[in-house]
mmCIF file of C-alpha atoms in Angstrom:
data_model
loop_
_atom_site.group_PDB
_atom_site.id
_atom_site.type_symbol
_atom_site.label_atom_id
_atom_site.label_comp_id
_atom_site.label_asym_id
_atom_site.label_seq_id
_atom_site.Cartn_x
_atom_site.Cartn_y
_atom_site.Cartn_z
ATOM 1 C CA MET A 1 -18.501 0.570 17.609
ATOM 2 C CA ALA A 2 -15.910 2.994 18.946
ATOM 3 C CA ILE A 3 -13.174 0.739 17.653
ATOM 4 C CA ALA A 4 -14.746 0.584 14.214
ATOM 5 C CA GLU A 5 -14.951 4.378 14.176
ATOM 6 C CA SER A 6 -11.306 4.763 15.096
ATOM 7 C CA CYS A 7 -10.420 2.268 12.380
ATOM 8 C CA VAL A 8 -12.292 4.260 9.746
ATOM 9 C CA ASP A 9 -10.656 7.453 10.999
ATOM 10 C CA ALA A 10 -7.263 5.815 10.767
ATOM 11 C CA VAL A 11 -7.913 4.371 7.306
ATOM 12 C CA VAL A 12 -9.051 7.716 5.915
ATOM 13 C CA MET A 13 -6.061 9.545 7.355
ATOM 14 C CA GLU A 14 -3.633 6.867 6.249
ATOM 15 C CA MET A 15 -5.087 6.825 2.740
ATOM 16 C CA VAL A 16 -4.602 10.574 2.480
ATOM 17 C CA ALA A 17 -1.102 10.279 3.895
ATOM 18 C CA VAL A 18 -0.128 7.523 1.463
ATOM 19 C CA TYR A 19 -1.413 9.362 -1.582
ATOM 20 C CA CYS A 20 -0.016 12.762 -0.591
ATOM 21 C CA GLY A 21 3.249 11.612 0.890
ATOM 22 C CA GLY A 22 4.291 8.556 -1.013
ATOM 23 C CA LEU A 23 2.634 8.042 -4.366
ATOM 24 C CA TYR A 24 1.996 11.569 -5.552
ATOM 25 C CA ALA A 25 4.160 13.705 -3.283
ATOM 26 C CA ALA A 26 5.071 16.035 -6.126
ATOM 27 C CA LYS A 27 1.575 16.388 -7.541
ATOM 28 C CA PRO A 28 -0.995 17.143 -4.861
ATOM 29 C CA GLU A 29 -3.726 17.856 -7.405
ATOM 30 C CA LEU A 30 -3.312 14.353 -8.830
ATOM 31 C CA ALA A 31 -3.448 12.859 -5.337
ATOM 32 C CA ALA A 32 -6.640 14.827 -4.713
ATOM 33 C CA ARG A 33 -8.197 13.403 -7.865
ATOM 34 C CA ARG A 34 -7.335 9.846 -6.867
ATOM 35 C CA ILE A 35 -8.721 10.249 -3.351
ATOM 36 C CA GLU A 36 -11.878 11.814 -4.739
ATOM 37 C CA ALA A 37 -12.249 8.889 -7.149
ATOM 38 C CA ILE A 38 -12.038 6.390 -4.299
ATOM 39 C CA GLY A 39 -14.732 8.332 -2.472
ATOM 40 C CA PHE A 40 -16.818 8.359 -5.631
ATOM 41 C CA GLN A 41 -16.755 4.579 -5.900
ATOM 42 C CA VAL A 42 -17.589 4.099 -2.231
ATOM 43 C CA GLY A 43 -20.449 6.603 -2.418
ATOM 44 C CA HIS A 44 -21.722 4.948 -5.574
ATOM 45 C CA GLN A 45 -21.928 1.576 -3.850
ATOM 46 C CA LEU A 46 -23.280 2.859 -0.547
ATOM 47 C CA SER A 47 -26.100 4.807 -2.178
ATOM 48 C CA GLU A 48 -27.262 1.632 -3.879
ATOM 49 C CA ARG A 49 -27.387 -0.101 -0.526
ATOM 50 C CA TYR A 50 -28.954 2.671 1.543
ATOM 51 C CA THR A 51 -31.741 3.427 -0.929
ATOM 52 C CA MET A 52 -32.836 -0.196 -1.119
ATOM 53 C CA GLU A 53 -35.935 0.047 1.024
ATOM 54 C CA ARG A 54 -37.240 3.437 -0.001
ATOM 55 C CA PRO A 55 -39.478 4.705 -2.779
ATOM 56 C CA ARG A 56 -37.878 6.482 -5.692
ATOM 57 C CA PHE A 57 -37.057 10.170 -5.382
ATOM 58 C CA SER A 58 -39.212 12.471 -7.425
ATOM 59 C CA ASP A 59 -36.870 15.474 -7.583
ATOM 60 C CA HIS A 60 -33.379 16.670 -6.768
ATOM 61 C CA LEU A 61 -34.315 18.165 -3.424
ATOM 62 C CA GLU A 62 -35.575 14.828 -2.166
ATOM 63 C CA ALA A 63 -32.323 13.145 -3.122
ATOM 64 C CA ILE A 64 -30.305 15.886 -1.410
ATOM 65 C CA LYS A 65 -32.474 15.514 1.678
ATOM 66 C CA PHE A 66 -31.748 11.801 1.630
ATOM 67 C CA ILE A 67 -28.016 12.612 1.613
ATOM 68 C CA CYS A 68 -28.469 15.056 4.495
ATOM 69 C CA LYS A 69 -30.535 12.749 6.651
ATOM 70 C CA ASP A 70 -30.254 9.030 6.027
ATOM 71 C CA PHE A 71 -26.948 8.841 4.191
ATOM 72 C CA TRP A 72 -25.215 11.095 6.718
ATOM 73 C CA SER A 73 -26.745 9.210 9.650
ATOM 74 C CA GLU A 74 -25.487 5.930 8.292
ATOM 75 C CA LEU A 75 -21.987 7.303 7.842
ATOM 76 C CA PHE A 76 -21.565 9.679 10.765
ATOM 77 C CA LYS A 77 -24.500 8.908 13.114
ATOM 78 C CA LYS A 78 -25.734 12.467 12.769
ATOM 79 C CA GLN A 79 -27.560 14.500 10.204
ATOM 80 C CA ILE A 80 -26.342 17.501 8.282
ATOM 81 C CA ASP A 81 -26.961 20.529 10.499
ATOM 82 C CA ASN A 82 -27.896 23.055 7.888
ATOM 83 C CA LEU A 83 -28.992 22.867 4.279
ATOM 84 C CA LYS A 84 -29.103 25.941 2.086
ATOM 85 C CA THR A 85 -30.076 26.191 -1.537
ATOM 86 C CA ASN A 86 -30.496 28.909 -4.132
ATOM 87 C CA HIS A 87 -33.176 26.774 -5.872
ATOM 88 C CA ARG A 88 -31.096 26.844 -9.012
ATOM 89 C CA GLY A 89 -29.024 23.755 -8.555
ATOM 90 C CA THR A 90 -26.623 24.791 -5.809
ATOM 91 C CA PHE A 91 -26.885 23.275 -2.345
ATOM 92 C CA VAL A 92 -24.743 23.979 0.690
ATOM 93 C CA LEU A 93 -24.624 21.191 3.250
ATOM 94 C CA GLN A 94 -23.176 22.336 6.528
ATOM 95 C CA ASP A 95 -21.986 19.984 9.245
ATOM 96 C CA ASN A 96 -21.124 21.808 12.460
ATOM 97 C CA ARG A 97 -19.049 18.959 13.757
ATOM 98 C CA PHE A 98 -17.756 16.860 10.914
ATOM 99 C CA ARG A 99 -16.610 13.587 12.410
ATOM 100 C CA TRP A 100 -13.530 13.097 10.270
ATOM 101 C CA LEU A 101 -12.240 16.519 11.236
ATOM 102 C CA THR A 102 -12.812 16.328 14.982
ATOM 103 C CA ARG A 103 -9.385 14.730 15.446
ATOM 104 C CA VAL A 104 -7.699 17.426 13.393
ATOM 105 C CA SER A 105 -6.545 20.135 15.744
ATOM 106 C CA LEU A 106 -3.875 22.203 14.092
ATOM 107 C CA ASP A 107 -4.761 25.791 14.647
ATOM 108 C CA PRO A 108 -1.857 28.030 13.613
ATOM 109 C CA TYR A 109 -2.996 31.017 15.654
ATOM 110 C CA THR A 110 -2.709 29.284 19.025
ATOM 111 C CA GLU A 111 0.877 28.328 18.284
ATOM 112 C CA ASN A 112 1.952 31.833 17.439
ATOM 113 C CA THR A 113 3.407 32.439 20.870
ATOM 114 C CA ASP A 114 6.671 30.568 20.694
ATOM 115 C CA SER A 115 7.419 30.480 17.008
ATOM 116 C CA THR A 116 8.323 33.146 14.537
ATOM 117 C CA GLU A 117 5.792 34.616 12.122
ATOM 118 C CA ASN A 118 7.198 32.748 9.140
ATOM 119 C CA ASP A 119 7.169 29.374 10.839
ATOM 120 C CA SER A 120 3.587 29.595 11.975
ATOM 121 C CA ALA A 121 2.487 30.777 8.562
ATOM 122 C CA ALA A 122 4.180 27.792 6.946
ATOM 123 C CA LEU A 123 2.742 25.486 9.578
ATOM 124 C CA GLY A 124 -0.731 26.909 9.086
ATOM 125 C CA ASP A 125 -0.350 26.460 5.381
ATOM 126 C CA THR A 126 0.532 22.776 5.554
ATOM 127 C CA ALA A 127 -2.141 22.182 8.158
ATOM 128 C CA ALA A 128 -4.747 23.740 5.900
ATOM 129 C CA GLN A 129 -3.445 21.726 2.982
ATOM 130 C CA THR A 130 -3.614 18.460 4.905
ATOM 131 C CA THR A 131 -7.132 19.218 6.074
ATOM 132 C CA THR A 132 -8.210 20.042 2.547
ATOM 133 C CA MET A 133 -6.848 16.697 1.449
ATOM 134 C CA LEU A 134 -8.942 14.966 4.117
ATOM 135 C CA LEU A 135 -12.064 16.481 2.605
ATOM 136 C CA TYR A 136 -11.639 15.119 -0.910
ATOM 137 C CA PHE A 137 -12.819 11.698 0.204
ATOM 138 C CA PRO A 138 -16.190 12.859 1.636
ATOM 139 C CA CYS A 139 -16.636 15.102 -1.428
ATOM 140 C CA GLY A 140 -16.241 12.036 -3.594
ATOM 141 C CA LEU A 141 -18.700 10.156 -1.385
ATOM 142 C CA ILE A 142 -21.412 12.759 -1.944
ATOM 143 C CA ARG A 143 -20.719 13.036 -5.654
ATOM 144 C CA GLY A 144 -20.738 9.243 -6.076
ATOM 145 C CA ALA A 145 -24.015 8.858 -4.225
ATOM 146 C CA LEU A 146 -25.773 11.634 -6.142
ATOM 147 C CA THR A 147 -24.431 10.482 -9.496
ATOM 148 C CA ASN A 148 -25.746 7.007 -8.834
ATOM 149 C CA LEU A 149 -29.133 8.525 -8.032
ATOM 150 C CA GLY A 150 -29.108 10.129 -11.469
ATOM 151 C CA ILE A 151 -27.898 13.600 -10.481
ATOM 152 C CA PRO A 152 -24.579 14.531 -12.064
ATOM 153 C CA CYS A 153 -22.921 17.214 -9.971
ATOM 154 C CA SER A 154 -19.691 18.613 -8.673
ATOM 155 C CA VAL A 155 -18.916 18.819 -4.974
ATOM 156 C CA SER A 156 -16.403 21.024 -3.224
ATOM 157 C CA ALA A 157 -15.709 21.480 0.455
ATOM 158 C CA ASP A 158 -15.104 24.540 2.543
ATOM 159 C CA MET A 159 -13.616 24.468 6.040
ATOM 160 C CA SER A 160 -13.372 27.981 7.348
ATOM 161 C CA ASN A 161 -13.690 27.069 11.026
ATOM 162 C CA LEU A 162 -12.864 23.578 12.228
ATOM 163 C CA PRO A 163 -14.414 21.162 12.959
ATOM 164 C CA ALA A 164 -17.354 22.651 11.122
ATOM 165 C CA CYS A 165 -17.271 22.319 7.387
ATOM 166 C CA SER A 166 -19.620 22.720 4.491
ATOM 167 C CA PHE A 167 -19.988 20.900 1.225
ATOM 168 C CA VAL A 168 -21.127 22.782 -1.830
ATOM 169 C CA VAL A 169 -23.044 20.683 -4.334
ATOM 170 C CA ARG A 170 -23.504 22.131 -7.810
ATOM 171 C CA ILE A 171 -25.850 20.148 -9.981
ATOM 172 C CA LYS A 172 -24.877 20.005 -13.626
ATOM 173 C CA THR A 173 -27.761 20.691 -15.922
ATOM 174 C CA MET B 1 -41.904 -21.223 -12.017
ATOM 175 C CA ILE B 2 -39.639 -18.347 -12.930
ATOM 176 C CA VAL B 3 -38.238 -18.835 -16.415
ATOM 177 C CA CYS B 4 -36.113 -15.733 -16.774
ATOM 178 C CA VAL B 5 -34.649 -12.899 -14.710
ATOM 179 C CA ALA B 6 -32.774 -9.821 -15.831
ATOM 180 C CA VAL B 7 -30.989 -6.801 -14.425
ATOM 181 C CA VAL B 8 -30.866 -3.791 -16.706
ATOM 182 C CA GLY B 9 -28.784 -0.684 -16.023
ATOM 183 C CA HIS B 10 -29.923 2.926 -16.088
ATOM 184 C CA GLN B 11 -29.052 3.362 -19.749
ATOM 185 C CA ASN B 12 -30.950 0.193 -20.619
ATOM 186 C CA ASN B 13 -27.697 -1.714 -20.808
ATOM 187 C CA PRO B 14 -28.021 -5.370 -19.810
ATOM 188 C CA LEU B 15 -26.181 -6.173 -16.593
ATOM 189 C CA TYR B 16 -27.393 -9.694 -16.029
ATOM 190 C CA LEU B 17 -29.677 -11.949 -18.021
ATOM 191 C CA GLN B 18 -30.389 -15.525 -17.123
ATOM 192 C CA SER B 19 -33.054 -17.972 -18.222
ATOM 193 C CA PHE B 20 -34.012 -21.055 -16.291
ATOM 194 C CA THR B 21 -35.564 -23.345 -18.867
ATOM 195 C CA GLU B 22 -34.459 -26.623 -20.353
ATOM 196 C CA ALA B 23 -35.843 -25.791 -23.764
ATOM 197 C CA ASP B 24 -33.999 -23.636 -26.243
ATOM 198 C CA ASP B 25 -36.128 -20.526 -25.875
ATOM 199 C CA ALA B 26 -33.593 -18.143 -24.411
ATOM 200 C CA LEU B 27 -33.938 -15.792 -27.358
ATOM 201 C CA LYS B 28 -37.710 -15.573 -26.947
ATOM 202 C CA LEU B 29 -37.380 -14.850 -23.249
ATOM 203 C CA HIS B 30 -34.779 -12.194 -23.878
ATOM 204 C CA HIS B 31 -37.124 -10.626 -26.365
ATOM 205 C CA ILE B 32 -39.842 -10.494 -23.713
ATOM 206 C CA VAL B 33 -37.423 -8.823 -21.323
ATOM 207 C CA HIS B 34 -36.538 -6.330 -24.007
ATOM 208 C CA CYS B 35 -40.156 -5.430 -24.637
ATOM 209 C CA SER B 36 -40.808 -4.941 -20.950
ATOM 210 C CA LEU B 37 -38.269 -2.106 -20.866
ATOM 211 C CA ASP B 38 -40.660 -0.015 -22.927
ATOM 212 C CA VAL B 39 -43.470 -0.794 -20.521
ATOM 213 C CA ILE B 40 -41.313 0.324 -17.595
ATOM 214 C CA ASP B 41 -40.451 3.562 -19.376
ATOM 215 C CA GLU B 42 -44.095 4.203 -20.023
ATOM 216 C CA ARG B 43 -45.063 3.496 -16.427
ATOM 217 C CA VAL B 44 -42.448 5.820 -15.040
ATOM 218 C CA ASN B 45 -42.945 8.679 -17.461
ATOM 219 C CA ASN B 46 -46.748 8.836 -17.455
ATOM 220 C CA PRO B 47 -47.839 7.913 -13.966
ATOM 221 C CA LYS B 48 -51.581 7.916 -14.348
ATOM 222 C CA ARG B 49 -52.108 5.298 -11.691
ATOM 223 C CA SER B 50 -53.151 6.117 -8.158
ATOM 224 C CA ALA B 51 -50.815 8.188 -6.013
ATOM 225 C CA PRO B 52 -49.495 5.616 -3.511
ATOM 226 C CA THR B 53 -47.949 3.441 -6.207
ATOM 227 C CA LEU B 54 -46.358 6.465 -7.806
ATOM 228 C CA ASN B 55 -42.779 6.102 -6.734
ATOM 229 C CA GLU B 56 -42.708 2.629 -5.349
ATOM 230 C CA THR B 57 -39.788 0.490 -6.454
ATOM 231 C CA PHE B 58 -42.036 -2.489 -7.135
ATOM 232 C CA LEU B 59 -43.841 -1.872 -10.423
ATOM 233 C CA GLY B 60 -46.119 -4.893 -10.298
ATOM 234 C CA LEU B 61 -47.329 -6.806 -13.312
ATOM 235 C CA LEU B 62 -45.919 -5.154 -16.419
ATOM 236 C CA TYR B 63 -47.850 -7.158 -18.941
ATOM 237 C CA PRO B 64 -49.189 -10.665 -19.414
ATOM 238 C CA THR B 65 -48.484 -12.696 -22.527
ATOM 239 C CA GLU B 66 -50.064 -15.982 -23.543
ATOM 240 C CA ASN B 67 -47.819 -18.143 -21.420
ATOM 241 C CA TYR B 68 -45.953 -15.718 -19.217
ATOM 242 C CA LYS B 69 -46.373 -12.917 -16.765
ATOM 243 C CA VAL B 70 -43.739 -10.219 -16.575
ATOM 244 C CA TYR B 71 -43.016 -8.351 -13.345
ATOM 245 C CA GLY B 72 -40.799 -5.327 -12.928
ATOM 246 C CA TYR B 73 -38.938 -3.431 -10.232
ATOM 247 C CA LEU B 74 -37.131 -0.110 -10.585
ATOM 248 C CA THR B 75 -34.637 1.063 -7.992
ATOM 249 C CA ASN B 76 -33.703 4.568 -6.953
ATOM 250 C CA THR B 77 -30.571 4.256 -9.025
ATOM 251 C CA LYS B 78 -32.660 3.519 -12.140
ATOM 252 C CA VAL B 79 -31.621 -0.103 -12.283
ATOM 253 C CA LYS B 80 -34.425 -2.319 -13.553
ATOM 254 C CA PHE B 81 -35.126 -5.834 -12.411
ATOM 255 C CA ILE B 82 -37.354 -7.984 -14.577
ATOM 256 C CA MET B 83 -38.809 -11.365 -13.847
ATOM 257 C CA VAL B 84 -40.704 -13.624 -16.257
ATOM 258 C CA THR B 85 -42.801 -16.365 -14.749
ATOM 259 C CA THR B 86 -45.116 -19.090 -15.987
ATOM 260 C CA ASP B 87 -47.236 -19.018 -12.831
ATOM 261 C CA LEU B 88 -50.568 -17.506 -13.660
ATOM 262 C CA ASP B 89 -51.690 -16.605 -10.150
ATOM 263 C CA VAL B 90 -48.740 -14.888 -8.539
ATOM 264 C CA LYS B 91 -49.375 -13.052 -5.311
ATOM 265 C CA ASP B 92 -48.040 -9.518 -5.295
ATOM 266 C CA ALA B 93 -46.469 -10.124 -1.907
ATOM 267 C CA ASP B 94 -44.478 -13.064 -3.280
ATOM 268 C CA ALA B 95 -43.240 -11.044 -6.233
ATOM 269 C CA ARG B 96 -42.324 -8.178 -3.932
ATOM 270 C CA ASN B 97 -40.449 -10.537 -1.675
ATOM 271 C CA PHE B 98 -38.618 -12.045 -4.618
ATOM 272 C CA PHE B 99 -37.502 -8.663 -5.877
ATOM 273 C CA ARG B 100 -36.358 -7.589 -2.449
ATOM 274 C CA LYS B 101 -34.064 -10.608 -2.218
ATOM 275 C CA PHE B 102 -32.948 -10.152 -5.811
ATOM 276 C CA HIS B 103 -32.119 -6.509 -5.166
ATOM 277 C CA ALA B 104 -30.164 -7.414 -2.027
ATOM 278 C CA ALA B 105 -28.134 -9.915 -4.037
ATOM 279 C CA TYR B 106 -27.482 -7.272 -6.679
ATOM 280 C CA VAL B 107 -26.362 -4.713 -4.098
ATOM 281 C CA ASP B 108 -23.909 -7.196 -2.664
ATOM 282 C CA ALA B 109 -22.626 -8.016 -6.142
ATOM 283 C CA VAL B 110 -21.966 -4.401 -7.119
ATOM 284 C CA SER B 111 -20.306 -3.708 -3.787
ATOM 285 C CA ASN B 112 -17.532 -6.006 -4.921
ATOM 286 C CA PRO B 113 -14.581 -3.675 -5.516
ATOM 287 C CA PHE B 114 -13.620 -5.654 -8.607
ATOM 288 C CA HIS B 115 -16.970 -5.033 -10.237
ATOM 289 C CA VAL B 116 -16.895 -2.213 -12.779
ATOM 290 C CA PRO B 117 -20.108 -0.148 -12.596
ATOM 291 C CA GLY B 118 -22.104 -0.395 -15.802
ATOM 292 C CA LYS B 119 -20.486 -3.640 -16.886
ATOM 293 C CA LYS B 120 -22.132 -7.055 -16.868
ATOM 294 C CA ILE B 121 -22.111 -8.850 -13.559
ATOM 295 C CA ALA B 122 -19.784 -11.788 -14.030
ATOM 296 C CA SER B 123 -19.709 -12.945 -10.415
ATOM 297 C CA ARG B 124 -20.391 -16.656 -10.097
ATOM 298 C CA SER B 125 -21.575 -16.309 -6.520
ATOM 299 C CA PHE B 126 -24.182 -13.776 -7.677
ATOM 300 C CA GLY B 127 -25.398 -16.299 -10.259
ATOM 301 C CA ALA B 128 -25.602 -19.016 -7.634
ATOM 302 C CA ARG B 129 -27.464 -16.754 -5.233
ATOM 303 C CA VAL B 130 -29.969 -15.720 -7.891
ATOM 304 C CA SER B 131 -30.570 -19.364 -8.786
ATOM 305 C CA THR B 132 -31.321 -20.113 -5.145
ATOM 306 C CA ILE B 133 -33.740 -17.196 -4.911
ATOM 307 C CA VAL B 134 -35.452 -18.273 -8.142
ATOM 308 C CA LYS B 135 -35.840 -21.826 -6.881
ATOM 309 C CA SER B 136 -37.210 -20.731 -3.519
ATOM 310 C CA PHE B 137 -39.811 -18.574 -5.297
ATOM 311 C CA GLY B 138 -41.520 -21.652 -6.758
ATOM 312 C CA SER B 139 -41.420 -23.580 -3.504
ATOM 313 C CA GLY B 140 -42.715 -20.599 -1.528
ATOM 314 C CA ILE B 141 -46.017 -20.746 -3.392
ATOM 315 C CA THR B 142 -46.687 -24.429 -2.814
ATOM 316 C CA SER B 143 -45.814 -24.388 0.891
#
């Protein structure tokens, strides 16, 4: 199982690297769209599989709960740690230890000591950019799964303190 | 004996439609499938039946005609499975079992990266698998 996990980690990182570095080096926003689209397709297919044995969802909250519990357990062997909602179509799913970010450890502030201000700022910038890129795939996963369950939405990610991160789901009405 | 099976997408677009009869009655069977979509809509939108069956994927007997019985199944992703059979005493458990296998076959078929969501399922292996499931349904009753 550990090997399979490392493989998935490696595939996700390599996919991001290929799209950002090779194919769309000049256009990061295009790379982001492509990565998100791959996630969308995967989420679309997985949601079909993981909802096979369960009764139909009666409302949006139930579907979101399914994403938080069962879908997340299948993917990351843990559930979402915190779910917040404003009851008007916005949900915030917080994962305190997001598996695909646990290997990412570039913290610009700890490397301040032996580099100049400018360098560390630039380093922090690219690190943040790379990490953001890593999150487009899981965003696509969530959006694909919810869309397949009949809930059109947009998903964005926020990573203020690694390896915790939160996904913001906005349901389109 | 099952004479026809169908998979219908969430916008009532046909994804897979296959009849299993020698005679030339495909059109009639497709018509029956078409009619059953309305029954499914009605079931889902006005659930006046008892609570436990409310959100179950298996919808049970949709409606009987003179020669056929039509069974339905609606997944979480609003994909409808329809089965038309000539058997007059079908056990619910058998129908349930059939749909579970049918659904599993469908899930595997749409997980194919070359399948375009919303388009007809063209996979030959899916067709072969469905045929096997359909055949085993008849034999399951006699054994």
